[in-house]
XYZ file of N, CA, C and O in Angstrom:
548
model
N 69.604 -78.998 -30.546
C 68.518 -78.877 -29.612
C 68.285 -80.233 -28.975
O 68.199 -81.269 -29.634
N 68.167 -80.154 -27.381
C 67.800 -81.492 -27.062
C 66.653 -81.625 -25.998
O 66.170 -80.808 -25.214
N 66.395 -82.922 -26.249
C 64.806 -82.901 -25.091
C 63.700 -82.788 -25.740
O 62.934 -81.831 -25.852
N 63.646 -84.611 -26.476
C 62.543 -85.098 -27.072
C 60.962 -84.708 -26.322
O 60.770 -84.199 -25.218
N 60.098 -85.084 -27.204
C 58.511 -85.220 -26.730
C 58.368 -86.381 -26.231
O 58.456 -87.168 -27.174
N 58.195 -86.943 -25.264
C 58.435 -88.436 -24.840
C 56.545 -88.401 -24.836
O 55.780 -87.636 -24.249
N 56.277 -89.544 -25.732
C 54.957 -89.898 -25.119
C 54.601 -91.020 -25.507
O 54.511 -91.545 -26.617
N 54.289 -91.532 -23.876
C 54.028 -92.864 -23.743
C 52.510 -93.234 -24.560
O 51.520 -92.516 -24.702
N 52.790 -94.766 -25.062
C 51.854 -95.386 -25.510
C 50.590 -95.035 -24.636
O 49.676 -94.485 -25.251
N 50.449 -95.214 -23.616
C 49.321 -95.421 -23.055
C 49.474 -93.973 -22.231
O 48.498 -94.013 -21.482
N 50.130 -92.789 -21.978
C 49.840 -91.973 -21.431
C 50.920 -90.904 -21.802
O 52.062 -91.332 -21.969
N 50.655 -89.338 -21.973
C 51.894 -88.385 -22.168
C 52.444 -88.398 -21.031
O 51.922 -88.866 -20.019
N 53.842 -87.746 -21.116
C 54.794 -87.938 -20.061
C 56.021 -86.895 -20.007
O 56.366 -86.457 -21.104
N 56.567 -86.540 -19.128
C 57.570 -85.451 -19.767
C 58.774 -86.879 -19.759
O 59.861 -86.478 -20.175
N 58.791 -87.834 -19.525
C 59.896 -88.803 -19.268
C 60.875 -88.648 -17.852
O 62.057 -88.952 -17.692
N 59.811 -88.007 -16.832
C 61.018 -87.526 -16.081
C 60.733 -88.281 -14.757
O 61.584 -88.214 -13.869
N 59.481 -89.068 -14.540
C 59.286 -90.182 -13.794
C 59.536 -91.299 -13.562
O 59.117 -92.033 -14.457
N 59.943 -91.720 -12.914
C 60.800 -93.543 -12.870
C 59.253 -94.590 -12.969
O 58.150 -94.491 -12.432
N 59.880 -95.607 -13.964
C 58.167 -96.409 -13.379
C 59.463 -97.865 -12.976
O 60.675 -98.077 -13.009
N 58.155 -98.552 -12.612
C 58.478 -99.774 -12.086
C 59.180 -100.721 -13.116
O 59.346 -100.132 -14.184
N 59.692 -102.142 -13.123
C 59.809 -103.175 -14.029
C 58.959 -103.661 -14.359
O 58.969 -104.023 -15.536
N 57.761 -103.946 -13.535
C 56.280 -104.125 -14.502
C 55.712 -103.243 -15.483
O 55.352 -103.437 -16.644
N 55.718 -101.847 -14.465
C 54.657 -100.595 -15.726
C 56.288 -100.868 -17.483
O 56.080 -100.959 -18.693
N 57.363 -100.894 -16.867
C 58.475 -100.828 -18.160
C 57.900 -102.204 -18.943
O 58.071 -101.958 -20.138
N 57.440 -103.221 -18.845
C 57.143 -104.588 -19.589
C 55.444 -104.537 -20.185
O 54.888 -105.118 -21.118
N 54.999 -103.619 -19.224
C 53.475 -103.727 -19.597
C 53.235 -103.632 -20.920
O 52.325 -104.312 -21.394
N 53.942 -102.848 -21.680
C 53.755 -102.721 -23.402
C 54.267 -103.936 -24.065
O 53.815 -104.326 -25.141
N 55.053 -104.431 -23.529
C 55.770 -105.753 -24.474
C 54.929 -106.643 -24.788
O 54.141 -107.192 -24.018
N 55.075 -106.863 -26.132
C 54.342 -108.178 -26.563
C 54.332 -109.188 -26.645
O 53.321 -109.881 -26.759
N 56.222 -109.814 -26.587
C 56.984 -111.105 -26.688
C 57.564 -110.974 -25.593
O 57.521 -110.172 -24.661
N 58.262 -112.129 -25.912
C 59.390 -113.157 -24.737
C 60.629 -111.653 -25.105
O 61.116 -110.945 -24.223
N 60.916 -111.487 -26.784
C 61.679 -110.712 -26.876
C 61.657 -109.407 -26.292
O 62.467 -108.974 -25.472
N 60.609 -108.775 -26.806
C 60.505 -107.297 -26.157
C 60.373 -107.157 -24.816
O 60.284 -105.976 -24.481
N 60.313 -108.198 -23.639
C 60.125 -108.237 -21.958
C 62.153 -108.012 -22.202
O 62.670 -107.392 -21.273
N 63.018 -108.424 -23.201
C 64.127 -109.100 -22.425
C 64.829 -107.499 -22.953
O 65.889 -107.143 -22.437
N 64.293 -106.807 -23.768
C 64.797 -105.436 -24.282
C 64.305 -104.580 -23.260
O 64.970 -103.744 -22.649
N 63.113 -104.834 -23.112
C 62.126 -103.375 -22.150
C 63.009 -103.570 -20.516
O 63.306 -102.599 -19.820
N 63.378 -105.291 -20.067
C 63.880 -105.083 -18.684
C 65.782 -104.731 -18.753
O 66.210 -104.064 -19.696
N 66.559 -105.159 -17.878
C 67.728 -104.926 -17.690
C 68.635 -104.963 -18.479
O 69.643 -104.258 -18.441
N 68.278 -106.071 -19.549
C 69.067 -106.489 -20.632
C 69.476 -105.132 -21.771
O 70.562 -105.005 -22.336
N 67.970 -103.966 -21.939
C 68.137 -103.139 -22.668
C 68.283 -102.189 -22.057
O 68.046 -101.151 -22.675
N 68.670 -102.068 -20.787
C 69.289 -101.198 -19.988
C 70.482 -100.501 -20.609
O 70.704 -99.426 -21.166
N 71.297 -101.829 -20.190
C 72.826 -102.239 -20.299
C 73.283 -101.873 -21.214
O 74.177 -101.034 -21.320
N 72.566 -102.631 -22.282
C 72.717 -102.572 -23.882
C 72.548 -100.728 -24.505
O 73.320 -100.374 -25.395
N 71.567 -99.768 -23.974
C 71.432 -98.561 -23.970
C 72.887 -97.892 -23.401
O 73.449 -96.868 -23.791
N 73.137 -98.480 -22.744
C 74.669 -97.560 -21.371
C 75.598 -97.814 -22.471
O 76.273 -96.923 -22.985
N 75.632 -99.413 -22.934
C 77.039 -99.866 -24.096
C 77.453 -99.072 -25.119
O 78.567 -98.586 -25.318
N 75.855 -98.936 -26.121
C 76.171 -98.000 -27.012
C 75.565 -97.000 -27.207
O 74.925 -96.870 -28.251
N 75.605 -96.011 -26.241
C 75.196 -94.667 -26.008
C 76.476 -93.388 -27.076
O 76.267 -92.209 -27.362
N 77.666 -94.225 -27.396
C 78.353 -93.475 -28.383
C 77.739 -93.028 -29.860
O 76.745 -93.391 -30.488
N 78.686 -92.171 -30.094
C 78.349 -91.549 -31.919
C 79.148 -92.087 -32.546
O 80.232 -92.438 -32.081
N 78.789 -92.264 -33.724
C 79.816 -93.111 -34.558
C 79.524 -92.026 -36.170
O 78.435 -91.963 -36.740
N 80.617 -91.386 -36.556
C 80.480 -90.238 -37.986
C 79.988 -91.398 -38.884
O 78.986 -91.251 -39.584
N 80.472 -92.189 -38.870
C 79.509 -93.632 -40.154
C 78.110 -92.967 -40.209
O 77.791 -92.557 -41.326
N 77.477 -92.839 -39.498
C 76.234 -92.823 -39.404
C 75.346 -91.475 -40.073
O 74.151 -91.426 -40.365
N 76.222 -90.604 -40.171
C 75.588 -89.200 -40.611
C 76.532 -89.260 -42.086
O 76.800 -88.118 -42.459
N 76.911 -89.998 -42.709
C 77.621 -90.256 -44.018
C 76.227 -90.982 -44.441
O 75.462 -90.593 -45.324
N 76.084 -92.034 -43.674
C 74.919 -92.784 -44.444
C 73.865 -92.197 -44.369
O 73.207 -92.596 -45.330
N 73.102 -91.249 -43.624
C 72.081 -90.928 -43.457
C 72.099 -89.646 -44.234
O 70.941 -89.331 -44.512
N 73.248 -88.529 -44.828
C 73.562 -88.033 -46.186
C 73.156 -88.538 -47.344
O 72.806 -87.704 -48.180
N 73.088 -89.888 -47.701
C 73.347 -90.483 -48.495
C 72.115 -90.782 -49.019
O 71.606 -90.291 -50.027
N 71.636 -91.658 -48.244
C 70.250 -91.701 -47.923
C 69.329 -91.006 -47.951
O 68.389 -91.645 -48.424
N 69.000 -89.850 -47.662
C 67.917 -88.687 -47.138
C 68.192 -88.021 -48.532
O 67.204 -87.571 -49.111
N 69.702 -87.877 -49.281
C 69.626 -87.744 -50.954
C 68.724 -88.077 -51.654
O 67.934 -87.304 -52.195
N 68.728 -89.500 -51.750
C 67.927 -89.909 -52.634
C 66.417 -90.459 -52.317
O 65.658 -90.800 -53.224
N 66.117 -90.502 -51.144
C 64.790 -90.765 -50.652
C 63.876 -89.474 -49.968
O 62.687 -89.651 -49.699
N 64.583 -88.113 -49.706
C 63.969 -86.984 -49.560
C 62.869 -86.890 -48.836
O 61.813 -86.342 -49.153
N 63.204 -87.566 -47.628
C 61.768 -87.478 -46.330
C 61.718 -86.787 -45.380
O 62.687 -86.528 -44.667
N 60.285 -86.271 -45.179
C 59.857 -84.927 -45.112
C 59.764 -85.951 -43.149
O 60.404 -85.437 -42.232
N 59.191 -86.873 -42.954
C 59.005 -87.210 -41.961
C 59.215 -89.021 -41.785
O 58.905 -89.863 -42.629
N 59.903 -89.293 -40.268
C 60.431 -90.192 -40.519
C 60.340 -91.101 -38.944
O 60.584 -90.679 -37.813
N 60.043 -92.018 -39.238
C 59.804 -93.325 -38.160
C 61.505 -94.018 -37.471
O 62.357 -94.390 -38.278
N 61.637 -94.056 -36.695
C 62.720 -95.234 -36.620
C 62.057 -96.078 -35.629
O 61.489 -95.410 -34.765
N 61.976 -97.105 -35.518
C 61.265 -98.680 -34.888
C 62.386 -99.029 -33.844
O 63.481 -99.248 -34.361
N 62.354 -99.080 -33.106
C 63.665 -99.864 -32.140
C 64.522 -98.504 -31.958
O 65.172 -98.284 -32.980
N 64.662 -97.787 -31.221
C 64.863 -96.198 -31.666
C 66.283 -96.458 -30.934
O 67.194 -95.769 -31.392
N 66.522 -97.056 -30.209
C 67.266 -97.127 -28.625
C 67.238 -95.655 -28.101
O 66.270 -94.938 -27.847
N 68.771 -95.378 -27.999
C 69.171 -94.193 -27.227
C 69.229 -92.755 -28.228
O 69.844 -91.689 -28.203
N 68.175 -93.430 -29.130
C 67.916 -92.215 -30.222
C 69.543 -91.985 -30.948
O 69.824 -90.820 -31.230
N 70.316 -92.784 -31.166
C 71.629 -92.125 -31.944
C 71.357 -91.480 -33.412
O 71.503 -90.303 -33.738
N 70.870 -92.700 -34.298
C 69.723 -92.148 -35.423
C 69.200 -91.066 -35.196
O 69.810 -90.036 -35.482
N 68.192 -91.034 -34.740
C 67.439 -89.609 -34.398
C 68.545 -88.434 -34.272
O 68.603 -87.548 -35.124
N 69.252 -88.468 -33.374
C 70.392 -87.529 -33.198
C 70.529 -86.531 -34.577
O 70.084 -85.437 -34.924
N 71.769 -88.000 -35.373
C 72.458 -87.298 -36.572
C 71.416 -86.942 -37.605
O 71.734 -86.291 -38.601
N 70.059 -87.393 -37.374
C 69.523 -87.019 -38.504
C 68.714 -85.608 -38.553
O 68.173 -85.024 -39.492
N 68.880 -85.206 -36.805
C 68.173 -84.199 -36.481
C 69.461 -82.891 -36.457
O 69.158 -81.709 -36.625
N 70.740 -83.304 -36.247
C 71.670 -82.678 -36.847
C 71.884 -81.869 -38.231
O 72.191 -80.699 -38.461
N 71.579 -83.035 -39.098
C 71.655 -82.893 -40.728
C 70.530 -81.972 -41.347
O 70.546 -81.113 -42.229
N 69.423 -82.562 -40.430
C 68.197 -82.330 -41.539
C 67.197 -81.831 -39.632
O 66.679 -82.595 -38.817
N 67.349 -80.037 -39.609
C 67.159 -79.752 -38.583
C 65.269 -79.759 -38.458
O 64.520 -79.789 -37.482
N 65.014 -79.716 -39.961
C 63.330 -79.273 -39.676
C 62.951 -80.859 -40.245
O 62.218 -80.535 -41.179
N 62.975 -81.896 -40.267
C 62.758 -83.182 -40.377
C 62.067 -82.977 -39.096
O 62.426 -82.375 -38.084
N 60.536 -83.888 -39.496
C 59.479 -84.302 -38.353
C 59.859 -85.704 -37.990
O 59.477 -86.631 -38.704
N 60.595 -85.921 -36.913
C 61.460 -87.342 -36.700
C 60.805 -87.931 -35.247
O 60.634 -87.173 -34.293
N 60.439 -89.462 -35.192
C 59.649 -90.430 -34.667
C 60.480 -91.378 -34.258
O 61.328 -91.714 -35.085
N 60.487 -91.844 -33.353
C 60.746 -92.929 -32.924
C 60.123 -93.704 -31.632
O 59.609 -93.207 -30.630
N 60.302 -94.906 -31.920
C 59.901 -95.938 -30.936
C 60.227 -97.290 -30.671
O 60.522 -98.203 -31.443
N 60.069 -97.234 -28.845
C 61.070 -98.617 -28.511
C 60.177 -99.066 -27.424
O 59.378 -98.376 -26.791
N 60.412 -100.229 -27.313
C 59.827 -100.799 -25.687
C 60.703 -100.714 -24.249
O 60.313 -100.955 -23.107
N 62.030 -100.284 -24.722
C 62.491 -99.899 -23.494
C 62.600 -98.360 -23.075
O 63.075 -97.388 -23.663
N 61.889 -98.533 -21.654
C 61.836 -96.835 -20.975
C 62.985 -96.276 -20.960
O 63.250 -95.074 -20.979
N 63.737 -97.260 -20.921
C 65.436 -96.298 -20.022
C 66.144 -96.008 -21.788
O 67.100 -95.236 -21.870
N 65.504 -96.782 -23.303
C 66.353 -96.162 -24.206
C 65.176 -94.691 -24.291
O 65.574 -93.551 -24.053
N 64.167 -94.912 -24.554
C 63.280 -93.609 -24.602
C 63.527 -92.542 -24.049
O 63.620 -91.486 -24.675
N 63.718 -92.675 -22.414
C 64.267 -91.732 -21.592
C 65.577 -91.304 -22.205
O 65.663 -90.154 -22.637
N 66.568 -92.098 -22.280
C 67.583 -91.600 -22.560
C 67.852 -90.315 -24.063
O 68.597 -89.349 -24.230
N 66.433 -91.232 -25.165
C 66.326 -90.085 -26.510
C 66.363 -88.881 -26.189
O 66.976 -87.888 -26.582
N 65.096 -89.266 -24.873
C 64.605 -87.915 -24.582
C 65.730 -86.827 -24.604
O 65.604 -86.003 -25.510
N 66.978 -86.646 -23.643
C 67.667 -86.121 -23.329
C 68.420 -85.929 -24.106
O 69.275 -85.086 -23.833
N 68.496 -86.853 -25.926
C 69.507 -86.323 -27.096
C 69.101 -85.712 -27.561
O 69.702 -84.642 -27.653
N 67.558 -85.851 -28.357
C 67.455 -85.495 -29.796
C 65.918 -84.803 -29.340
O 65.265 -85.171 -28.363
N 65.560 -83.809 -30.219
C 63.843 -83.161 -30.096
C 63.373 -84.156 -31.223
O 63.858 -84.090 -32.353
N 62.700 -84.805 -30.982
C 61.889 -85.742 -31.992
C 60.587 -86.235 -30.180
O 60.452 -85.943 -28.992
N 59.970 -87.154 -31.330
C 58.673 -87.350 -30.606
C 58.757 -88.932 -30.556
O 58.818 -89.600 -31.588
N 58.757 -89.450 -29.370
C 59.353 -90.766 -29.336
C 57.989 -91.240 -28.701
O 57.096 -90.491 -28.304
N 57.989 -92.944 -28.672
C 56.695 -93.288 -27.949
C 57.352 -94.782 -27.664
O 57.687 -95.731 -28.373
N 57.358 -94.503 -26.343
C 57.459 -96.252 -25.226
C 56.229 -96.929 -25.904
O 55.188 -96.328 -26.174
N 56.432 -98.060 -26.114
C 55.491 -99.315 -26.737
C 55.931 -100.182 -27.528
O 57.055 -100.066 -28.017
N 55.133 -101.206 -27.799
C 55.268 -102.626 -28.515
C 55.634 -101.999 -30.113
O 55.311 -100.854 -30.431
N 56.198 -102.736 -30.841
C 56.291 -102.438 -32.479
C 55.095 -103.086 -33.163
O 54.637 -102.821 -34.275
N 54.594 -104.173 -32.095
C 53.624 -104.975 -32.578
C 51.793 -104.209 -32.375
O 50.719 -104.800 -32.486
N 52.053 -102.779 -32.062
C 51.215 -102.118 -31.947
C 51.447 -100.486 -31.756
O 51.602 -99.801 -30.746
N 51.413 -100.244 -32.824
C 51.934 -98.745 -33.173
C 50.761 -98.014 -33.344
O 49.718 -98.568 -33.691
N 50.862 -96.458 -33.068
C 49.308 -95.776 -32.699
C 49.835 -95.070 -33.694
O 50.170 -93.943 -33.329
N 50.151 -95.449 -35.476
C 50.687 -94.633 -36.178
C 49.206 -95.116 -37.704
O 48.951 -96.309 -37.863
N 48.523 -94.132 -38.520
C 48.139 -94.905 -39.332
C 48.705 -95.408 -40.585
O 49.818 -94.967 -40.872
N 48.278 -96.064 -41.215
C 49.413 -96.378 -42.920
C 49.433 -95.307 -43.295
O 48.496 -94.518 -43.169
N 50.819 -94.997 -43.985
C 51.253 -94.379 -44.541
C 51.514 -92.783 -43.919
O 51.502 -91.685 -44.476
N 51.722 -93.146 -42.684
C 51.982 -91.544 -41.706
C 53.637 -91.082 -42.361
O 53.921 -89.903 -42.570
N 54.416 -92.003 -42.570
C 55.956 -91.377 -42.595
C 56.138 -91.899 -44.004
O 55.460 -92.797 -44.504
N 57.297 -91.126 -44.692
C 57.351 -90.925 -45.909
C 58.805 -92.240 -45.539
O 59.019 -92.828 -46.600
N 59.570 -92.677 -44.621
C 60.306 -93.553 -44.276
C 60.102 -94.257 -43.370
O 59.101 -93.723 -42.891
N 60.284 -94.957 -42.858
C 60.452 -96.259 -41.374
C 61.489 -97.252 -41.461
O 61.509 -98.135 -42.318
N 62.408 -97.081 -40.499
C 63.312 -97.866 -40.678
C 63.698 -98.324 -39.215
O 63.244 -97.735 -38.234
N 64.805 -99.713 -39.084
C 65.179 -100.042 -38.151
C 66.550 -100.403 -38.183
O 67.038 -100.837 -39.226
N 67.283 -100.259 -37.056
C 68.726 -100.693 -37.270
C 69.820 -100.624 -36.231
O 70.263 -99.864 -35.370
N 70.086 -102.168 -36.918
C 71.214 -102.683 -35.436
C 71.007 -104.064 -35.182
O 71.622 -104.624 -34.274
């Protein structure tokens, strides 16, 4: 199934609107997250937009012995994570979030999970919402 819940930090969205390079930076908090949210994490989204089977071996492996019912990924990009894990484990309540629009947008269009454009340095999540959170890459 594909065609995440895209919803923006500061407003819902179907993801199907272009915003500007400002409204894309407005969430960033650092020097870093301006250089992910603009062109740089464009690019970097287009590069590795591939699947790699590594990834649904480890996330087997994993989801074994840690058994989560619902799950965060931080830096989500082009949702590949999200993907295989929504593959594996079809009724998993799966999250993610990034500061760049164009990787969000792009989730949108892999994986049904519920993604949210914004800072990591300000998450609209409370303690202890996901039974995992992870990041990677």
């Amino acid at each position: 199934m594909r065609g995440g819940n895209v919803a923006f930090h500061r407003q819902a969205s179907t993801g199907s609107e272009e915003l500007s390079l400002a409204e894309r930076l407005d969430g960033a908090a650092t020097a870093e997250e301006r250089v992910w949210a603009g062109e740089f994490g464009t690019q970097y989204q287009k590069r590795n937009a591939g699947y790699n089977e590594k990834r649904r071996t480890f996330w087997r492996s994993l989801v074994k012995r840690v058994q989560p019912r619902r799950v965060l990924e931080l830096g989500c990009g082009c949702g590949q994570n999200l993907v295989a894990l929504r593959e594996e484990y079809p009724g998993m309540d799966l999250w993610g979030v990034d500061v760049s629009y164009e990787a969000i947008r792009q989730a949108g269009q892999r994986v049904q999970a519920s993604l949210v454009h914004g800072s990591l340095f300000d998450l609209p999540f409370a303690d202890k919402s996901f039974d995992l959170v992870f990041t990677c890459g």
